[in-house]
PDB file of N, CA and C in Angstrom:
ATOM      1  N   MET A   1     202.902 -20.848 -30.669  1.00 48.00           N
ATOM      2  CA  MET A   1     202.971 -19.950 -31.480  1.00 48.00           C
ATOM      3  C   MET A   1     202.004 -20.060 -32.694  1.00 48.00           C
ATOM      4  N   ALA A   2     201.255 -19.195 -33.060  1.00 51.00           N
ATOM      5  CA  ALA A   2     200.252 -19.172 -34.153  1.00 51.00           C
ATOM      6  C   ALA A   2     200.871 -19.270 -35.499  1.00 51.00           C
ATOM      7  N   ASP A   3     200.227 -19.958 -36.369  1.00 56.00           N
ATOM      8  CA  ASP A   3     200.817 -19.813 -37.781  1.00 56.00           C
ATOM      9  C   ASP A   3     200.075 -18.570 -38.297  1.00 56.00           C
ATOM     10  N   LYS A   4     201.183 -17.797 -38.987  1.00 74.00           N
ATOM     11  CA  LYS A   4     200.795 -16.536 -39.681  1.00 74.00           C
ATOM     12  C   LYS A   4     200.552 -16.792 -41.113  1.00 74.00           C
ATOM     13  N   LYS A   5     199.506 -16.319 -41.581  1.00 80.00           N
ATOM     14  CA  LYS A   5     199.191 -16.469 -43.008  1.00 80.00           C
ATOM     15  C   LYS A   5     200.023 -15.319 -43.878  1.00 80.00           C
ATOM     16  N   ARG A   6     200.563 -15.859 -44.870  1.00 80.00           N
ATOM     17  CA  ARG A   6     201.273 -14.860 -45.712  1.00 80.00           C
ATOM     18  C   ARG A   6     200.235 -14.257 -46.625  1.00 80.00           C
ATOM     19  N   THR A   7     200.533 -12.909 -46.854  1.00 85.00           N
ATOM     20  CA  THR A   7     199.614 -12.119 -47.563  1.00 85.00           C
ATOM     21  C   THR A   7     200.272 -11.761 -48.965  1.00 85.00           C
ATOM     22  N   ALA A   8     199.568 -11.239 -49.886  1.00 86.00           N
ATOM     23  CA  ALA A   8     200.133 -10.555 -51.071  1.00 86.00           C
ATOM     24  C   ALA A   8     201.169  -9.555 -50.815  1.00 86.00           C
ATOM     25  N   ALA A   9     200.877  -8.744 -49.871  1.00 87.00           N
ATOM     26  CA  ALA A   9     201.657  -7.617 -49.513  1.00 87.00           C
ATOM     27  C   ALA A   9     203.095  -8.219 -48.975  1.00 87.00           C
ATOM     28  N   ASP A  10     203.075  -9.185 -48.159  1.00 91.00           N
ATOM     29  CA  ASP A  10     204.286 -10.064 -47.799  1.00 91.00           C
ATOM     30  C   ASP A  10     205.194 -10.442 -48.944  1.00 91.00           C
ATOM     31  N   GLY A  11     204.548 -10.972 -50.015  1.00 92.00           N
ATOM     32  CA  GLY A  11     205.146 -11.473 -51.184  1.00 92.00           C
ATOM     33  C   GLY A  11     205.839 -10.256 -51.969  1.00 92.00           C
ATOM     34  N   ALA A  12     205.065  -9.303 -52.255  1.00 93.00           N
ATOM     35  CA  ALA A  12     205.583  -8.141 -52.967  1.00 93.00           C
ATOM     36  C   ALA A  12     206.633  -7.484 -52.258  1.00 93.00           C
ATOM     37  N   ALA A  13     206.622  -7.322 -50.981  1.00 94.00           N
ATOM     38  CA  ALA A  13     207.683  -6.677 -50.038  1.00 94.00           C
ATOM     39  C   ALA A  13     209.112  -7.588 -50.269  1.00 94.00           C
ATOM     40  N   PHE A  14     208.757  -8.731 -50.123  1.00 95.00           N
ATOM     41  CA  PHE A  14     210.163  -9.705 -50.215  1.00 95.00           C
ATOM     42  C   PHE A  14     210.570  -9.459 -51.874  1.00 95.00           C
ATOM     43  N   ALA A  15     209.757  -9.632 -52.773  1.00 96.00           N
ATOM     44  CA  ALA A  15     210.233  -9.513 -54.015  1.00 96.00           C
ATOM     45  C   ALA A  15     211.028  -8.085 -54.249  1.00 96.00           C
ATOM     46  N   ALA A  16     210.224  -7.110 -53.810  1.00 96.00           N
ATOM     47  CA  ALA A  16     211.028  -5.715 -53.988  1.00 96.00           C
ATOM     48  C   ALA A  16     212.349  -5.772 -53.270  1.00 96.00           C
ATOM     49  N   LEU A  17     212.286  -6.206 -52.095  1.00 96.00           N
ATOM     50  CA  LEU A  17     213.553  -6.110 -51.280  1.00 96.00           C
ATOM     51  C   LEU A  17     214.608  -6.959 -52.088  1.00 96.00           C
ATOM     52  N   PHE A  18     214.415  -8.184 -52.565  1.00 97.00           N
ATOM     53  CA  PHE A  18     215.314  -8.937 -53.261  1.00 97.00           C
ATOM     54  C   PHE A  18     215.818  -8.324 -54.589  1.00 97.00           C
ATOM     55  N   ILE A  19     214.879  -7.827 -55.465  1.00 97.00           N
ATOM     56  CA  ILE A  19     215.270  -7.226 -56.736  1.00 97.00           C
ATOM     57  C   ILE A  19     215.961  -6.060 -56.544  1.00 97.00           C
ATOM     58  N   VAL A  20     215.547  -4.971 -55.715  1.00 97.00           N
ATOM     59  CA  VAL A  20     216.149  -3.792 -55.603  1.00 97.00           C
ATOM     60  C   VAL A  20     217.605  -3.929 -54.743  1.00 97.00           C
ATOM     61  N   ALA A  21     217.565  -4.815 -53.836  1.00 97.00           N
ATOM     62  CA  ALA A  21     218.980  -5.002 -53.274  1.00 97.00           C
ATOM     63  C   ALA A  21     220.077  -5.578 -54.227  1.00 97.00           C
ATOM     64  N   LEU A  22     219.540  -6.559 -54.943  1.00 97.00           N
ATOM     65  CA  LEU A  22     220.513  -7.102 -55.937  1.00 97.00           C
ATOM     66  C   LEU A  22     220.831  -6.179 -57.110  1.00 97.00           C
ATOM     67  N   THR A  23     219.977  -5.275 -57.476  1.00 97.00           N
ATOM     68  CA  THR A  23     220.257  -4.386 -58.539  1.00 97.00           C
ATOM     69  C   THR A  23     221.122  -3.343 -58.077  1.00 97.00           C
ATOM     70  N   VAL A  24     220.789  -2.670 -56.977  1.00 97.00           N
ATOM     71  CA  VAL A  24     221.763  -1.725 -56.264  1.00 97.00           C
ATOM     72  C   VAL A  24     222.954  -2.122 -55.995  1.00 97.00           C
ATOM     73  N   ASN A  25     223.123  -3.362 -55.515  1.00 96.00           N
ATOM     74  CA  ASN A  25     224.581  -3.845 -55.125  1.00 96.00           C
ATOM     75  C   ASN A  25     225.380  -4.147 -56.443  1.00 96.00           C
ATOM     76  N   ILE A  26     224.794  -4.643 -57.330  1.00 96.00           N
ATOM     77  CA  ILE A  26     225.468  -4.948 -58.606  1.00 96.00           C
ATOM     78  C   ILE A  26     225.970  -3.591 -59.203  1.00 96.00           C
ATOM     79  N   CYS A  27     224.965  -2.605 -59.312  1.00 97.00           N
ATOM     80  CA  CYS A  27     225.302  -1.378 -60.066  1.00 97.00           C
ATOM     81  C   CYS A  27     226.393  -0.399 -59.286  1.00 97.00           C
ATOM     82  N   LEU A  28     226.301  -0.502 -57.936  1.00 96.00           N
ATOM     83  CA  LEU A  28     227.297   0.173 -57.124  1.00 96.00           C
ATOM     84  C   LEU A  28     228.716  -0.538 -57.309  1.00 96.00           C
ATOM     85  N   ALA A  29     228.843  -1.951 -57.372  1.00 95.00           N
ATOM     86  CA  ALA A  29     230.037  -2.507 -57.514  1.00 95.00           C
ATOM     87  C   ALA A  29     230.528  -2.384 -58.887  1.00 95.00           C
ATOM     88  N   VAL A  30     229.674  -2.430 -59.936  1.00 96.00           N
ATOM     89  CA  VAL A  30     230.124  -2.250 -61.312  1.00 96.00           C
ATOM     90  C   VAL A  30     230.586  -0.816 -61.690  1.00 96.00           C
ATOM     91  N   PHE A  31     229.719   0.053 -61.338  1.00 97.00           N
ATOM     92  CA  PHE A  31     229.859   1.501 -61.916  1.00 97.00           C
ATOM     93  C   PHE A  31     230.572   2.442 -60.776  1.00 97.00           C
ATOM     94  N   THR A  32     230.794   2.199 -59.624  1.00 95.00           N
ATOM     95  CA  THR A  32     231.417   3.081 -58.689  1.00 95.00           C
ATOM     96  C   THR A  32     232.603   2.515 -58.044  1.00 95.00           C
ATOM     97  N   ASP A  33     233.259   3.337 -57.290  1.00 94.00           N
ATOM     98  CA  ASP A  33     234.397   2.776 -56.423  1.00 94.00           C
ATOM     99  C   ASP A  33     234.023   3.024 -55.008  1.00 94.00           C
ATOM    100  N   VAL A  34     232.797   2.723 -54.546  1.00 93.00           N
ATOM    101  CA  VAL A  34     232.289   2.849 -53.332  1.00 93.00           C
ATOM    102  C   VAL A  34     232.975   1.748 -52.440  1.00 93.00           C
ATOM    103  N   GLU A  35     233.396   2.136 -51.105  1.00 95.00           N
ATOM    104  CA  GLU A  35     233.852   0.912 -50.384  1.00 95.00           C
ATOM    105  C   GLU A  35     232.728  -0.087 -50.039  1.00 95.00           C
ATOM    106  N   VAL A  36     233.181  -1.286 -49.724  1.00 94.00           N
ATOM    107  CA  VAL A  36     232.388  -2.448 -49.516  1.00 94.00           C
ATOM    108  C   VAL A  36     231.216  -2.217 -48.491  1.00 94.00           C
ATOM    109  N   ILE A  37     231.843  -1.708 -47.365  1.00 96.00           N
ATOM    110  CA  ILE A  37     230.815  -1.392 -46.187  1.00 96.00           C
ATOM    111  C   ILE A  37     229.815  -0.471 -46.589  1.00 96.00           C
ATOM    112  N   LEU A  38     230.214   0.620 -47.161  1.00 96.00           N
ATOM    113  CA  LEU A  38     229.223   1.675 -47.499  1.00 96.00           C
ATOM    114  C   LEU A  38     228.327   1.248 -48.594  1.00 96.00           C
ATOM    115  N   ARG A  39     228.732   0.263 -49.611  1.00 96.00           N
ATOM    116  CA  ARG A  39     227.942  -0.336 -50.475  1.00 96.00           C
ATOM    117  C   ARG A  39     226.904  -1.203 -49.983  1.00 96.00           C
ATOM    118  N   TRP A  40     227.305  -1.936 -49.028  1.00 96.00           N
ATOM    119  CA  TRP A  40     226.190  -2.900 -48.265  1.00 96.00           C
ATOM    120  C   TRP A  40     225.206  -2.005 -47.616  1.00 96.00           C
ATOM    121  N   GLY A  41     225.580  -0.984 -46.827  1.00 97.00           N
ATOM    122  CA  GLY A  41     224.693  -0.128 -46.256  1.00 97.00           C
ATOM    123  C   GLY A  41     223.664   0.405 -47.138  1.00 97.00           C
ATOM    124  N   ILE A  42     224.245   1.143 -48.325  1.00 97.00           N
ATOM    125  CA  ILE A  42     223.375   1.594 -49.206  1.00 97.00           C
ATOM    126  C   ILE A  42     222.357   0.711 -49.737  1.00 97.00           C
ATOM    127  N   THR A  43     222.781  -0.621 -50.028  1.00 97.00           N
ATOM    128  CA  THR A  43     221.948  -1.660 -50.514  1.00 97.00           C
ATOM    129  C   THR A  43     220.781  -2.000 -49.404  1.00 97.00           C
ATOM    130  N   ALA A  44     221.172  -2.002 -48.252  1.00 97.00           N
ATOM    131  CA  ALA A  44     220.250  -2.279 -47.278  1.00 97.00           C
ATOM    132  C   ALA A  44     219.235  -1.280 -47.060  1.00 97.00           C
ATOM    133  N   VAL A  45     219.494  -0.079 -47.125  1.00 97.00           N
ATOM    134  CA  VAL A  45     218.693   1.156 -46.968  1.00 97.00           C
ATOM    135  C   VAL A  45     217.696   1.110 -48.092  1.00 97.00           C
ATOM    136  N   ALA A  46     218.273   0.966 -49.472  1.00 97.00           N
ATOM    137  CA  ALA A  46     217.459   0.925 -50.672  1.00 97.00           C
ATOM    138  C   ALA A  46     216.494  -0.259 -50.636  1.00 97.00           C
ATOM    139  N   GLY A  47     216.901  -1.530 -50.210  1.00 97.00           N
ATOM    140  CA  GLY A  47     216.012  -2.711 -50.246  1.00 97.00           C
ATOM    141  C   GLY A  47     214.856  -2.577 -49.249  1.00 97.00           C
ATOM    142  N   ILE A  48     215.256  -1.962 -48.026  1.00 97.00           N
ATOM    143  CA  ILE A  48     214.154  -1.842 -46.886  1.00 97.00           C
ATOM    144  C   ILE A  48     213.202  -0.786 -47.447  1.00 97.00           C
ATOM    145  N   ALA A  49     213.623   0.304 -47.978  1.00 97.00           N
ATOM    146  CA  ALA A  49     212.763   1.319 -48.534  1.00 97.00           C
ATOM    147  C   ALA A  49     211.788   0.745 -49.637  1.00 97.00           C
ATOM    148  N   ALA A  50     212.353   0.029 -50.460  1.00 97.00           N
ATOM    149  CA  ALA A  50     211.548  -0.630 -51.600  1.00 97.00           C
ATOM    150  C   ALA A  50     210.512  -1.587 -50.873  1.00 97.00           C
ATOM    151  N   ALA A  51     210.949  -2.340 -49.963  1.00 96.00           N
ATOM    152  CA  ALA A  51     210.047  -3.437 -49.428  1.00 96.00           C
ATOM    153  C   ALA A  51     208.925  -2.664 -48.713  1.00 96.00           C
ATOM    154  N   ALA A  52     209.326  -1.679 -47.872  1.00 96.00           N
ATOM    155  CA  ALA A  52     208.105  -0.854 -47.187  1.00 96.00           C
ATOM    156  C   ALA A  52     207.118  -0.358 -47.999  1.00 96.00           C
ATOM    157  N   THR A  53     207.651   0.305 -49.110  1.00 96.00           N
ATOM    158  CA  THR A  53     206.808   1.020 -50.165  1.00 96.00           C
ATOM    159  C   THR A  53     205.915   0.040 -50.836  1.00 96.00           C
ATOM    160  N   ALA A  54     206.459  -1.208 -51.238  1.00 95.00           N
ATOM    161  CA  ALA A  54     205.647  -2.114 -51.989  1.00 95.00           C
ATOM    162  C   ALA A  54     204.581  -2.845 -50.942  1.00 95.00           C
ATOM    163  N   TYR A  55     205.074  -2.972 -49.736  1.00 94.00           N
ATOM    164  CA  TYR A  55     204.132  -3.490 -48.541  1.00 94.00           C
ATOM    165  C   TYR A  55     202.966  -2.491 -48.489  1.00 94.00           C
ATOM    166  N   ALA A  56     203.155  -1.208 -48.273  1.00 94.00           N
ATOM    167  CA  ALA A  56     202.285  -0.147 -48.229  1.00 94.00           C
ATOM    168  C   ALA A  56     201.187  -0.244 -49.092  1.00 94.00           C
ATOM    169  N   ILE A  57     201.763  -0.296 -50.578  1.00 93.00           N
ATOM    170  CA  ILE A  57     200.869  -0.009 -51.681  1.00 93.00           C
ATOM    171  C   ILE A  57     199.948  -1.272 -51.937  1.00 93.00           C
ATOM    172  N   VAL A  58     200.603  -2.484 -51.812  1.00 91.00           N
ATOM    173  CA  VAL A  58     199.839  -3.615 -51.974  1.00 91.00           C
ATOM    174  C   VAL A  58     198.689  -3.800 -50.801  1.00 91.00           C
ATOM    175  N   SER A  59     199.158  -3.609 -49.593  1.00 89.00           N
ATOM    176  CA  SER A  59     198.124  -3.816 -48.459  1.00 89.00           C
ATOM    177  C   SER A  59     197.113  -2.771 -48.579  1.00 89.00           C
ATOM    178  N   ARG A  60     197.419  -1.611 -49.081  1.00 82.00           N
ATOM    179  CA  ARG A  60     196.351  -0.496 -49.270  1.00 82.00           C
ATOM    180  C   ARG A  60     195.316  -0.982 -50.235  1.00 82.00           C
ATOM    181  N   ARG A  61     195.865  -1.416 -51.356  1.00 75.00           N
ATOM    182  CA  ARG A  61     195.091  -2.022 -52.428  1.00 75.00           C
ATOM    183  C   ARG A  61     194.085  -2.974 -51.932  1.00 75.00           C
ATOM    184  N   SER A  62     194.717  -4.023 -51.163  1.00 67.00           N
ATOM    185  CA  SER A  62     193.954  -5.135 -50.793  1.00 67.00           C
ATOM    186  C   SER A  62     192.777  -4.650 -49.740  1.00 67.00           C
ATOM    187  N   ARG A  63     192.948  -3.713 -48.834  1.00 69.00           N
ATOM    188  CA  ARG A  63     192.162  -3.257 -48.011  1.00 69.00           C
ATOM    189  C   ARG A  63     191.114  -2.441 -48.710  1.00 69.00           C
ATOM    190  N   SER A  64     191.278  -1.801 -49.917  1.00 70.00           N
ATOM    191  CA  SER A  64     190.271  -0.900 -50.506  1.00 70.00           C
ATOM    192  C   SER A  64     189.431  -1.868 -51.289  1.00 70.00           C
ATOM    193  N   ARG A  65     189.732  -3.020 -51.651  1.00 68.00           N
ATOM    194  CA  ARG A  65     189.041  -3.995 -52.490  1.00 68.00           C
ATOM    195  C   ARG A  65     187.893  -4.572 -51.457  1.00 68.00           C
ATOM    196  N   SER A  66     188.213  -4.793 -50.188  1.00 62.00           N
ATOM    197  CA  SER A  66     187.528  -5.344 -49.171  1.00 62.00           C
ATOM    198  C   SER A  66     186.230  -4.750 -48.948  1.00 62.00           C
TER     199      SER A  66
END
């Protein structure tokens, strides 16, 4: 298996995933009465959407500089 080099887009996507998922989960737990299963589902969707958006933006900027 070849070693894969981590890019800036990978780091940005991971950071966005972690920050958004943590924020959404805490806000839903504190401010709403949403069931736990639904809360985790919303958290996962929001985190994945944030990670995909961050990855797309950073990778596009990196390609335009090249």
